XYZ file of C-alpha atoms in Angstrom:
774
model
C 9.009 29.892 5.818
C 5.458 29.079 4.630
C 4.451 32.954 5.579
C 8.068 34.407 4.065
C 6.229 32.834 0.919
C 3.143 33.946 1.107
C 4.513 37.356 1.274
C 6.166 37.492 -2.151
C 3.314 36.809 -3.522
C 0.971 39.353 -4.167
C -3.025 39.204 -2.926
C -5.179 37.535 -5.774
C -3.159 34.782 -6.812
C -3.289 33.900 -1.838
C -6.278 33.893 -2.652
C -6.527 31.247 -6.541
C -4.558 28.508 -3.932
C -6.846 28.530 -1.660
C -8.980 27.923 -4.007
C -6.708 25.291 -5.075
C -6.182 24.253 -1.729
C -9.674 23.948 -1.357
C -10.899 21.540 -4.836
C -7.583 19.566 -3.609
C -10.226 18.049 -1.422
C -12.511 17.339 -3.205
C -10.387 15.538 -6.122
C -8.770 13.057 -4.013
C -12.913 11.828 -1.853
C -13.516 11.035 -5.730
C -11.062 9.528 -6.723
C -11.826 7.401 -3.352
C -14.947 7.031 -3.934
C -14.890 6.656 -7.656
C -11.685 3.431 -5.647
C -14.274 2.218 -3.580
C -17.483 2.592 -6.354
C -15.406 0.511 -8.005
C -14.414 -2.122 -5.792
C -18.344 -2.825 -5.036
C -18.780 -2.371 -7.993
C -16.614 -5.985 -8.517
C -18.366 -7.965 -5.950
C -21.838 -6.842 -7.047
C -20.819 -8.292 -10.641
C -19.230 -11.320 -9.506
C -22.106 -12.011 -7.161
C -24.382 -11.929 -10.144
C -22.813 -13.694 -12.563
C -23.096 -16.535 -9.203
C -26.557 -15.510 -9.083
C -26.338 -15.785 -12.663
C -25.495 -18.826 -13.543
C -26.927 -20.844 -10.755
C -30.288 -19.530 -12.488
C -29.086 -20.685 -15.618
C -28.399 -24.187 -13.797
C -31.944 -24.567 -11.798
C -33.212 -24.004 -15.992
C -30.715 -27.205 -17.918
C -32.253 -29.243 -14.900
C -35.768 -28.533 -15.691
C -34.798 -28.852 -19.189
C -33.835 -33.271 -18.850
C -36.515 -33.480 -16.025
C -38.426 -32.566 -18.877
C -37.282 -35.210 -20.962
C -35.866 -37.395 -18.392
C -40.036 -37.342 -17.688
C -41.673 -37.870 -21.321
C -39.301 -40.789 -21.593
C -40.093 -41.551 -18.241
C -43.646 -42.008 -18.820
C -43.436 -43.367 -22.805
C -41.162 -45.999 -20.616
C -44.679 -46.979 -18.538
C -46.424 -47.381 -21.774
C -49.004 -50.859 -23.195
C -48.288 -50.983 -26.198
C -44.319 -51.499 -25.282
C -44.424 -53.679 -23.122
C -46.624 -55.796 -25.184
C -44.081 -55.438 -27.455
C -45.929 -52.672 -30.296
C -43.092 -51.778 -30.753
C -45.279 -49.217 -34.525
C -47.824 -48.209 -32.423
C -45.406 -47.428 -29.746
C -43.524 -45.449 -32.279
C -46.333 -42.796 -32.737
C -46.935 -42.340 -29.491
C -43.599 -41.499 -28.826
C -44.024 -39.039 -32.453
C -47.029 -37.617 -30.544
C -45.720 -36.961 -27.076
C -41.981 -35.786 -28.794
C -44.359 -32.165 -29.798
C -43.210 -31.071 -26.024
C -39.147 -30.660 -27.206
C -39.328 -30.170 -30.803
C -35.796 -31.437 -32.067
C -34.947 -33.762 -29.740
C -35.766 -38.026 -31.280
C -36.711 -40.876 -29.646
C -35.163 -44.219 -29.546
C -35.872 -48.567 -28.557
C -32.507 -50.755 -27.805
C -32.804 -53.993 -26.692
C -30.601 -55.143 -24.039
C -27.894 -56.169 -26.158
C -27.498 -52.216 -27.074
C -29.533 -52.960 -30.575
C -31.889 -50.133 -32.251
C -35.654 -51.278 -32.743
C -36.407 -47.905 -33.557
C -36.317 -44.783 -33.693
C -38.255 -40.969 -34.420
C -35.797 -39.969 -36.472
C -36.777 -42.487 -38.957
C -40.207 -43.620 -40.520
C -40.877 -47.337 -38.208
C -39.655 -50.435 -39.506
C -36.144 -48.975 -40.663
C -32.795 -51.032 -40.128
C -30.400 -50.298 -38.119
C -26.860 -51.071 -37.783
C -25.371 -54.104 -35.340
C -24.061 -52.209 -32.462
C -22.550 -54.108 -29.318
C -24.674 -54.270 -25.979
C -22.838 -50.214 -24.496
C -21.682 -49.243 -20.674
C -24.467 -47.943 -20.318
C -27.431 -50.311 -21.535
C -25.747 -51.729 -18.600
C -25.284 -49.610 -16.154
C -28.897 -48.219 -16.092
C -30.009 -51.720 -15.705
C -27.459 -52.255 -12.838
C -29.084 -49.403 -11.017
C -32.668 -49.160 -12.630
C -33.106 -45.535 -12.928
C -32.874 -42.986 -15.167
C -29.141 -42.246 -16.694
C -27.959 -39.048 -18.003
C -25.462 -39.960 -20.663
C -22.452 -36.088 -22.295
C -22.030 -35.546 -25.005
C -20.848 -37.508 -28.045
C -21.447 -38.376 -31.421
C -24.573 -40.957 -32.634
C -24.017 -43.846 -34.546
C -26.519 -44.493 -36.674
C -27.447 -40.530 -36.294
C -24.047 -39.234 -36.737
C -25.042 -36.490 -34.533
C -23.388 -35.004 -31.138
C -26.228 -35.402 -28.900
C -26.639 -37.023 -25.186
C -29.057 -38.960 -23.762
C -31.150 -40.334 -20.955
C -31.448 -43.670 -20.369
C -34.356 -45.587 -19.242
C -34.512 -49.204 -18.129
C -37.912 -50.093 -19.248
C -38.430 -54.067 -17.341
C -40.810 -57.195 -16.960
C -41.189 -59.770 -14.139
C -37.960 -58.428 -12.865
C -36.068 -58.683 -16.523
C -34.427 -56.353 -18.601
C -37.180 -55.571 -21.059
C -35.790 -52.514 -23.274
C -33.813 -49.395 -22.935
C -35.730 -46.083 -24.100
C -33.880 -43.183 -24.714
C -34.192 -39.765 -25.566
C -31.906 -37.059 -27.713
C -30.248 -34.125 -25.072
C -30.174 -32.240 -28.542
C -26.705 -28.841 -28.476
C -29.901 -26.959 -30.514
C -32.246 -26.555 -27.486
C -29.857 -25.763 -24.527
C -28.255 -22.747 -26.588
C -32.178 -21.748 -27.645
C -31.767 -21.748 -23.375
C -28.601 -19.690 -22.960
C -29.176 -17.035 -26.031
C -33.198 -16.377 -24.649
C -32.173 -14.727 -21.627
C -28.301 -13.995 -22.866
C -27.951 -11.232 -24.779
C -26.126 -8.635 -23.348
C -22.666 -9.474 -24.582
C -22.420 -12.050 -21.675
C -20.667 -15.349 -22.859
C -22.518 -18.784 -20.802
C -21.538 -22.079 -21.314
C -22.958 -25.355 -20.527
C -20.986 -27.910 -20.390
C -20.351 -32.185 -19.169
C -18.656 -33.926 -17.336
C -16.187 -34.547 -19.934
C -16.009 -30.345 -19.864
C -17.117 -30.557 -23.203
C -19.623 -27.799 -24.343
C -23.252 -28.916 -25.124
C -23.706 -24.751 -25.592
C -22.522 -22.021 -26.055
C -22.905 -18.071 -26.264
C -21.544 -16.445 -28.321
C -20.279 -19.036 -30.493
C -21.691 -22.513 -30.040
C -21.570 -23.815 -34.058
C -17.390 -24.158 -33.343
C -17.362 -24.708 -30.200
C -19.931 -27.028 -29.485
C -19.046 -30.922 -28.365
C -14.569 -29.000 -27.909
C -12.835 -28.617 -23.869
C -14.120 -25.654 -21.494
C -11.251 -23.712 -20.757
C -8.523 -24.391 -19.551
C -9.187 -21.883 -16.670
C -12.552 -23.255 -16.222
C -11.786 -26.429 -16.315
C -9.690 -25.832 -13.192
C -12.018 -23.868 -10.579
C -14.791 -26.737 -11.449
C -12.998 -29.496 -10.617
C -11.378 -28.524 -6.996
C -15.199 -26.752 -6.155
C -18.483 -27.351 -8.261
C -19.557 -23.547 -7.714
C -18.479 -19.980 -7.668
C -15.889 -17.617 -9.010
C -12.845 -17.050 -11.371
C -11.445 -14.629 -12.985
C -9.978 -16.660 -16.222
C -8.974 -16.799 -20.264
C -11.471 -17.339 -22.697
C -11.738 -20.043 -25.245
C -11.264 -16.714 -26.971
C -8.103 -15.971 -25.427
C -10.007 -13.115 -24.127
C -9.416 -12.555 -19.216
C -13.595 -13.278 -18.137
C -14.852 -13.059 -14.975
C -16.565 -16.433 -14.759
C -19.078 -17.171 -12.104
C -20.577 -21.287 -12.261
C -22.297 -23.794 -10.830
C -23.208 -27.635 -11.327
C -26.844 -29.246 -12.197
C -28.578 -31.846 -10.427
C -27.118 -33.872 -13.238
C -23.579 -33.770 -13.274
C -23.414 -31.096 -15.452
C -22.054 -27.344 -15.225
C -22.490 -23.920 -16.048
C -20.952 -21.046 -16.290
C -21.539 -17.265 -17.350
C -19.198 -15.036 -17.543
C -17.898 -11.269 -18.807
C -14.813 -10.386 -20.629
C -12.598 -7.475 -18.781
C -13.013 -5.515 -21.644
C -16.828 -5.151 -20.729
C -16.488 -4.358 -16.721
C -13.956 -2.075 -16.931
C -15.407 0.314 -19.792
C -18.087 1.481 -17.916
C -15.995 1.824 -15.192
C -13.667 4.387 -17.155
C -16.606 6.630 -18.446
C -17.828 6.843 -14.387
C -14.130 7.943 -13.624
C -13.946 10.427 -16.825
C -16.582 12.161 -16.254
C -16.514 11.921 -12.563
C -13.345 13.751 -13.610
C -15.340 16.285 -15.584
C -17.203 17.593 -12.762
C -14.143 17.357 -11.102
C -12.011 20.459 -13.242
C -15.875 21.737 -13.373
C -16.238 22.349 -9.994
C -13.041 23.447 -9.798
C -12.372 25.761 -12.585
C -15.790 27.613 -11.203
C -13.931 27.854 -7.896
C -11.009 29.471 -9.135
C -12.927 31.190 -11.437
C -14.678 32.634 -8.566
C -11.373 33.337 -6.533
C -9.732 35.656 -9.806
C -13.261 37.106 -8.657
C -12.972 38.447 -5.299
C -8.884 38.326 -6.297
C -9.673 41.428 -8.400
C -11.891 43.453 -6.441
C -9.822 42.707 -2.903
C -6.243 43.350 -4.701
C -7.479 46.290 -6.348
C -9.332 48.086 -2.543
C -5.600 46.653 -0.528
C -4.254 49.064 -3.592
C -5.592 51.439 -2.156
C -4.586 50.980 2.104
C -1.203 50.145 -0.005
C -0.448 53.579 -1.803
C -1.853 55.736 1.218
C 0.278 54.463 4.030
C 3.490 54.796 1.057
C 1.692 58.303 1.417
C 2.667 57.639 5.232
C 5.564 56.198 4.758
C 6.652 60.334 2.559
C 5.002 62.124 4.279
C 1.475 63.530 2.886
C -2.282 63.804 4.561
C -3.882 61.185 3.294
C -7.824 62.434 2.521
C -10.256 59.448 3.904
C -10.976 56.527 1.287
C -13.819 53.677 0.877
C -12.057 49.862 1.141
C -13.088 46.574 0.284
C -14.006 45.212 3.472
C -14.673 46.298 7.356
C -11.286 45.044 8.437
C -10.092 46.291 5.564
C -11.651 49.925 6.792
C -10.748 49.308 9.647
C -6.571 49.739 8.726
C -7.716 52.649 6.045
C -9.101 54.641 8.940
C -5.916 53.911 10.580
C -3.929 54.887 7.577
C -6.366 59.341 8.156
C -5.933 58.986 11.000
C -2.519 58.391 11.333
C -1.207 60.873 8.397
C -2.796 63.675 10.392
C -0.986 62.875 13.495
C 1.558 62.364 11.816
C 1.777 66.211 10.978
C 1.302 67.708 13.620
C 3.973 65.718 15.187
C 6.504 66.326 12.273
C 5.802 70.265 13.110
C 6.511 69.674 16.715
C 9.331 67.802 15.610
C 10.694 70.455 14.239
C 11.094 72.453 16.715
C 13.586 69.699 18.144
C 17.188 70.975 19.058
C 20.320 69.785 17.298
C 21.646 68.022 20.333
C 17.777 66.258 20.554
C 18.233 65.053 17.014
C 22.824 63.901 18.020
C 20.414 61.507 20.856
C 17.805 60.129 18.236
C 20.230 58.596 16.476
C 22.782 57.427 18.762
C 19.790 55.523 20.270
C 19.091 54.923 17.053
C 21.979 53.699 16.404
C 21.809 51.320 19.008
C 18.004 49.712 18.322
C 18.371 49.328 15.045
C 21.372 46.937 16.712
C 19.747 45.381 19.331
C 16.774 45.100 16.442
C 18.712 42.796 13.934
C 19.546 40.388 16.932
C 17.047 40.137 17.994
C 15.315 39.586 14.778
C 18.092 36.993 14.054
C 17.489 34.907 16.997
C 13.594 34.549 16.152
C 15.042 33.377 12.449
C 17.052 30.481 14.424
C 14.459 30.088 16.960
C 11.775 29.771 13.948
C 13.951 27.306 12.190
C 13.999 24.916 14.985
C 10.581 24.542 15.177
C 10.017 23.790 12.100
C 12.550 21.541 11.989
C 11.282 20.552 15.101
C 7.281 20.046 13.941
C 8.249 18.355 11.298
C 10.329 15.502 13.057
C 7.803 14.377 14.521
C 5.847 14.572 11.576
C 7.675 12.431 9.743
C 8.203 10.395 12.617
C 4.495 9.671 13.629
C 4.225 9.025 8.630
C 7.130 6.131 9.227
C 5.471 4.926 11.508
C 2.390 4.195 9.861
C 4.561 3.140 6.570
C 5.814 0.366 8.749
C 2.018 -0.495 9.563
C 1.927 -0.831 5.792
C 5.045 -1.837 4.554
C 5.334 -4.967 7.546
C 1.538 -5.853 6.256
C 2.587 -5.634 2.042
C 6.718 -7.151 3.641
C 5.072 -10.068 5.253
C 1.844 -11.120 1.996
C 4.598 -10.332 -0.587
C 6.165 -12.704 1.111
C 3.797 -15.073 1.910
C 3.528 -15.368 -2.223
C 6.902 -15.814 -3.101
C 7.223 -18.378 -1.135
C 3.753 -20.508 -2.071
C 4.333 -19.328 -5.708
C 7.623 -21.502 -4.863
C 5.457 -24.324 -4.063
C 2.906 -24.815 -7.453
C 3.711 -25.634 -11.311
C 3.565 -22.654 -13.877
C 4.294 -20.188 -10.830
C 7.154 -19.042 -11.976
C 6.322 -16.562 -14.581
C 4.708 -15.079 -10.688
C 8.806 -14.626 -8.959
C 9.830 -12.535 -10.498
C 7.245 -9.704 -10.872
C 7.172 -10.554 -7.532
C 10.098 -9.813 -6.719
C 10.320 -6.509 -8.033
C 7.623 -5.442 -6.062
C 9.351 -6.777 -2.496
C 12.828 -4.705 -3.759
C 10.638 -1.780 -4.081
C 9.115 -2.601 -1.061
C 12.602 -3.109 0.704
C 13.794 0.918 -1.099
C 10.535 1.765 0.707
C 11.541 0.204 3.795
C 15.395 1.762 3.049
C 12.508 5.378 3.652
C 10.895 5.288 6.238
C 14.309 4.897 7.782
C 15.744 7.983 6.744
C 12.791 9.225 7.260
C 13.343 8.186 11.261
C 16.586 9.028 11.735
C 15.738 13.243 9.712
C 12.287 12.373 13.700
C 15.616 12.102 15.609
C 13.471 7.490 16.316
C 16.433 5.921 15.166
C 17.802 3.380 17.667
C 21.427 4.342 18.388
C 24.384 2.114 20.010
C 26.811 4.755 20.256
C 30.850 3.967 21.065
C 34.050 5.380 22.161
C 34.766 7.048 18.803
C 38.056 9.029 17.792
C 36.743 10.774 15.094
C 40.198 11.264 13.103
C 40.882 7.452 13.484
C 37.886 7.348 12.008
C 39.067 9.332 9.407
C 41.862 7.736 8.207
C 40.275 4.748 7.876
C 37.670 5.917 5.347
C 41.071 7.587 3.348
C 40.670 5.463 0.290
C 36.251 4.939 0.092
C 36.434 8.717 0.908
C 38.743 8.595 -2.578
C 37.520 6.512 -4.907
C 34.041 8.743 -3.735
C 34.767 12.048 -5.124
C 37.299 10.525 -7.677
C 40.234 11.959 -9.406
C 39.519 15.479 -10.199
C 38.680 16.008 -6.857
C 41.376 16.250 -3.913
C 41.194 15.629 -0.660
C 43.049 17.243 1.922
C 42.837 16.639 5.648
C 43.400 17.819 8.879
C 43.439 16.419 12.245
C 43.622 18.179 15.434
C 46.098 17.225 17.445
C 45.062 16.003 20.607
C 41.618 15.876 19.576
C 39.043 15.017 22.726
C 36.667 11.588 22.510
C 32.969 11.551 21.620
C 30.718 9.170 22.151
C 28.447 8.257 19.040
C 27.012 5.629 16.752
C 30.232 5.349 14.581
C 28.517 3.986 11.351
C 26.104 6.340 11.680
C 29.431 8.877 11.240
C 30.486 7.789 8.469
C 27.134 7.927 7.233
C 26.598 11.816 7.493
C 31.025 11.980 5.786
C 29.709 10.421 2.984
C 26.842 11.909 2.254
C 28.781 15.088 2.802
C 31.911 14.493 0.810
C 29.169 13.089 -2.041
C 27.021 16.741 -2.002
C 30.803 18.440 -1.798
C 32.015 16.007 -5.180
C 28.071 16.927 -7.171
C 29.343 20.552 -5.587
C 32.706 20.362 -7.868
C 32.351 18.435 -11.024
C 35.288 20.702 -12.762
C 37.010 19.273 -9.804
C 38.573 20.725 -7.256
C 40.029 20.445 -2.923
C 38.000 18.913 -0.646
C 39.116 19.995 3.046
C 38.052 17.855 5.713
C 39.586 19.704 9.448
C 38.537 18.112 12.563
C 39.626 20.196 15.946
C 38.618 20.059 19.406
C 35.369 24.048 20.111
C 33.900 25.434 23.476
C 30.465 26.848 22.728
C 29.208 29.922 25.130
C 27.052 30.711 25.473
C 25.839 33.813 23.816
C 26.824 31.413 20.653
C 24.084 29.415 22.533
C 22.025 31.815 23.022
C 21.673 32.698 19.415
C 21.143 29.450 17.431
C 19.044 28.039 21.063
C 19.157 24.268 20.506
C 22.594 24.534 21.263
C 23.636 23.712 24.847
C 27.322 25.398 25.416
C 30.313 23.030 26.718
C 33.133 21.533 25.147
C 32.414 19.677 21.538
C 35.016 17.453 18.777
C 34.558 19.541 15.066
C 34.195 18.413 12.127
C 34.540 20.092 8.931
C 34.276 19.206 5.539
C 34.136 21.718 3.518
C 34.472 21.945 -0.468
C 35.337 24.199 -3.162
C 32.123 24.245 -5.575
C 28.984 26.075 -6.725
C 28.132 27.205 -2.861
C 24.285 27.470 -2.089
C 22.524 30.228 -2.612
C 21.189 32.334 1.285
C 17.130 31.253 -0.162
C 18.358 27.806 0.075
C 20.715 28.344 2.519
C 17.957 27.896 6.165
C 16.049 24.870 4.427
C 18.119 22.787 3.623
C 17.340 20.464 6.033
C 14.232 19.589 5.654
C 13.837 16.087 4.211
C 13.127 16.134 0.743
C 14.351 19.526 -0.373
C 17.851 19.220 -2.271
C 19.518 22.167 -4.591
C 20.489 19.690 -6.883
C 19.198 18.544 -9.704
C 16.051 16.562 -11.158
C 17.401 12.111 -10.249
C 20.230 13.055 -8.016
C 19.248 13.819 -5.830
C 17.044 12.596 -2.824
C 16.548 15.150 -0.115
C 17.157 13.482 2.737
C 21.065 13.518 2.492
C 21.615 16.570 5.414
C 17.651 16.170 7.077
C 19.651 12.342 7.841
C 22.572 14.422 8.743
C 20.582 17.066 10.657
C 18.647 14.323 12.521
C 22.010 12.217 13.619
C 23.526 14.927 14.739
C 20.718 16.791 17.242
C 19.832 12.807 18.390
C 23.212 12.401 19.313
C 22.831 15.605 21.164
C 25.184 17.523 18.697
C 24.795 21.299 16.575
C 24.930 21.689 12.981
C 25.760 24.800 10.613
C 26.642 25.281 7.744
C 28.497 28.314 5.804
C 27.752 29.515 2.254
C 28.430 31.578 -1.124
C 27.302 31.662 -3.488
C 30.745 30.294 -6.278
C 32.705 30.049 -3.380
C 31.945 26.526 -1.840
C 30.340 24.743 0.863
C 31.191 25.371 4.942
C 29.296 22.275 6.647
C 29.862 22.139 10.402
C 28.910 18.963 12.911
C 30.091 19.930 16.448
C 29.931 16.523 18.219
C 30.325 16.720 22.634
C 33.217 15.675 24.435
C 33.243 12.046 25.636
C 31.467 12.469 29.863
C 32.749 9.210 31.587
C 29.736 8.438 32.898
C 28.652 7.828 29.438
C 31.041 4.824 29.208
C 29.680 3.247 32.102
C 26.410 3.475 31.598
C 26.937 2.269 28.316
C 25.415 -1.139 27.814
C 24.291 -3.907 24.617
C 21.294 -3.738 24.069
C 18.873 -6.368 21.599
C 20.275 -9.802 20.381
C 21.720 -9.837 16.636
C 19.667 -11.389 13.876
C 21.617 -14.735 13.323
C 22.792 -14.903 9.731
C 21.797 -18.756 8.695
C 19.944 -19.655 5.761
C 17.781 -21.448 7.971
C 13.799 -21.104 9.190
C 13.698 -21.751 12.402
C 10.190 -23.584 13.764
C 8.741 -23.740 16.756
C 9.665 -25.692 19.059
C 6.803 -28.905 20.514
C 3.692 -27.006 22.165
C 5.285 -23.408 21.883
C 2.992 -20.557 22.815
C 3.552 -17.477 21.439
C 1.901 -13.894 22.965
C 0.981 -11.381 20.190
C -0.195 -7.429 20.790
C -0.781 -5.748 17.852
C -3.113 -3.403 17.230
C -3.283 -2.866 13.304
C -5.163 -4.956 12.043
C -3.638 -6.281 9.303
C 0.499 -6.516 10.719
C -1.738 -8.734 13.555
C -3.862 -11.480 11.050
C -0.077 -11.303 8.625
C 2.053 -12.424 12.327
C -0.864 -15.029 13.529
C -0.768 -16.420 9.843
C 3.271 -16.445 9.661
C 3.709 -17.245 13.247
C 1.233 -20.577 12.753
C 3.319 -20.886 9.871
C 6.144 -21.475 11.591
C 4.164 -23.623 14.024
C 3.760 -22.346 17.295
C 0.427 -21.144 18.596
C -0.564 -17.894 18.952
C -2.424 -16.076 21.700
C -3.175 -12.396 20.096
C -4.414 -9.064 21.531
C -5.397 -5.571 19.778
C -4.489 -3.455 22.793
C -3.240 -3.429 25.768
C -5.405 -4.145 28.491
C -6.862 -7.429 26.008
C -2.863 -8.843 26.155
C -2.772 -8.620 29.645
C -6.299 -10.765 30.109
C -4.785 -12.775 27.761
C -2.389 -14.040 29.674
C -3.822 -14.673 33.094
C -5.974 -16.804 31.381
C -2.938 -18.511 29.503
C -2.182 -21.910 30.434
C 1.688 -21.630 28.643
C 3.697 -18.349 27.203
C 6.521 -19.116 25.910
C 6.696 -15.394 24.400
C 5.927 -11.436 24.650
C 5.397 -10.398 20.753
C 3.986 -6.542 21.121
C 4.191 -3.443 19.246
C 5.353 -0.138 21.161
C 2.726 1.752 20.445
C -0.527 0.545 21.156
C -3.533 1.986 20.850
C -4.875 2.515 24.387
C -3.755 3.825 27.617
C -1.374 1.356 27.791
C 2.233 0.979 25.850
C 3.611 -2.240 24.712
C 6.496 -1.407 27.375
C 3.966 -0.742 29.727
C 2.327 -4.631 28.738
C 5.378 -5.474 28.885
C 6.847 -4.283 32.236
C 3.269 -5.664 33.870
C 3.669 -9.503 32.804
C 8.059 -9.420 33.506
C 6.312 -9.079 36.568
C 3.248 -11.693 37.035
C 5.945 -13.830 35.708
C 10.204 -12.894 35.255
C 11.025 -15.215 33.182
C 8.508 -14.586 30.125
C 10.883 -12.918 27.121
C 9.976 -10.083 25.279
C 10.178 -8.866 22.193
C 9.403 -5.902 20.635
C 8.490 -4.510 17.157
C 7.988 -0.502 16.407
C 8.406 1.571 13.058
C 7.966 4.807 15.554
C 8.894 3.980 19.088
C 7.874 7.741 20.665
C 11.538 7.150 23.105
C 9.056 3.933 25.394
C 11.935 1.448 24.538
C 15.322 3.900 24.032
C 16.637 7.080 25.176
C 18.954 9.551 24.990
C 19.498 7.865 21.222
C 19.991 4.155 21.899
C 17.941 1.424 22.670
C 17.356 0.036 26.567
C 19.505 -2.067 27.586
C 18.781 -5.659 27.473
C 15.817 -4.170 25.185
C 15.123 -6.739 21.998
C 13.629 -4.945 19.008
C 12.355 -6.690 15.831
C 11.805 -3.384 13.640
C 8.584 -3.197 10.807
C 8.866 -3.948 8.601
C 9.940 -7.429 8.503
C 9.726 -10.684 6.572
C 9.271 -14.641 7.832
C 12.183 -15.001 8.198
C 13.765 -12.120 9.741
C 10.646 -12.713 12.838
C 11.368 -16.920 12.559
C 14.881 -16.111 13.634
C 14.349 -12.794 15.953
C 12.023 -14.583 17.743
C 14.200 -18.151 18.091
C 17.312 -15.814 19.095
C 15.448 -14.825 21.621
C 13.870 -17.165 22.529
C 16.827 -19.638 23.405
C 18.840 -17.668 25.114
C 16.433 -17.538 28.784
């Protein structure tokens, strides 16, 4: 099919498409590298912010330590111990030059202020009660760092470092040195000038200093998100809103004195350079693509001219003209040109010889030519059918592999979404997140339905065949069919008398018929007649040889015929391809006929579509006539999942052996099983699973993927374990079985299967059903 499409395209267009195909991997690689770079850059920023916060915490500790050292040194002053407070006042003033902006006070044990370097010596201060801080500093006999508060006499925001002074073991004074916010603001302002948000908070989570907006924020509470993070652990990273309401990424750490610091970058500042990188990468990719197209165009122009000369020469040879020698654009084309020249000369020679033949030979040639043409047409038809069958088979294999990978990814996505939903329901204030999570879960379920449809096309869905009368099935669907097509379309059923029974999955037959009825309805928007027929049919060897994908024998025919718009011939051969549709945008997924085709072929049947534009379409499905041995071999397989609403948990001591080669799926399954109370022994391939079983003291269930990395698949692992211990229950899971656990279109007898993707509830119910039945 692809060859036919390109055969109708000029050579220059094909070369441009080749350039486009070469450019696409480059663009995709650039996009993937950008995403990886964004993740790495964000992690680098997180680590940098955390390191900066630790550095800032060390600077804050150093600043407090300097004040503490000054206060502690002054507390040993002889003049203070001798009660010469005036001399001590001058000593304190001299010492405070090392910490400009700070001041020092001396209080008695009952809390009265005796001196303060902010005012002249001898100033009379208001009487105050002994504060709890004063009492605490004498009890602990060590310096204490307080939190931000408004001073009783200074009326300014400050924090104090209190140092006790004893004489003969009795409390004498408390020397207090102030920690003023302006010094801490200068500390962070000198270090963070690149747009970061930096802050220092006390034990009450109030700002001691902050840039920007220091004056407006000092003394106020830090943002709620940061406070919650500090309550959980002393250092780390958190994504939160600032007090101004902007999203930011914050690194924070605590000081040795109980205060905390944080350094943050606004999300807008983080995203801006990343967006610049994205646009620059896009511009570079676009430039490279444009260069590729330009080079392809230049080459195509040269090659197209030369090939045009060859095409002209070929036409002249076909017309019987003799071609003179000419040059071509490349070596292979020169060979073709030389061959055309030689062929034209040879044809001229033979033409002159043929003119000498008599009329009797001409008649024989004409008869033989007619026979050859008929044989050629038959062979071309057979080859076209074989190519179509091979193409659908190849697409089916590819689709099945893709569906397997999608089901693994969807298991991780749906499972973790389910886990997040369950855990958020237990958290206050998290209900606002449940709605987007529900939407994400619904999208995942829709994706899972899509993969199941792809598996139907790939003939990898487990079927549940039963003895079936198509006449009874059609009668039972009559009301549904009427509702589906509406009043404008008349349904006529012609049910064959003495119709043979078939052995097929009834649900899949109903789905196939429903798909065909919907297609017929859409093909008759103004109404019309829809005919559904059944009859016994026999496909002979000539018919089977013509199509190559069906065996000769007895079949039951189900046909659906409409009088609608019909399907163009160039589209008719593509109708079974997945995602191909003749309907308008938004009116079909292109999976309906693909699913029907996959089900019919998986059931050993045959399907043909006949259509004429403006006349209508007829779809004929041939299902094999029921054979007695099929009925005898039918056996129930697996266990159904209970409809119970509760999620059953493990019984005491139960151990599950999990064998799963996909890391993401394995991590999710281990997490879910442990949440359910099971002890889990897990392995990443079949050999490791067998080793784990042999080393385990107790295994209550083997839960294994069917498709595993290595030389053992899940079925082989299960068979080996059952030989060692036949009592162990087995539960398989898969997104694509590759015929390991089902054959001839249905699940093997006594096989328990849980399809991917699955949630905690589905896994819990299935496990209990399998374990409790033994």
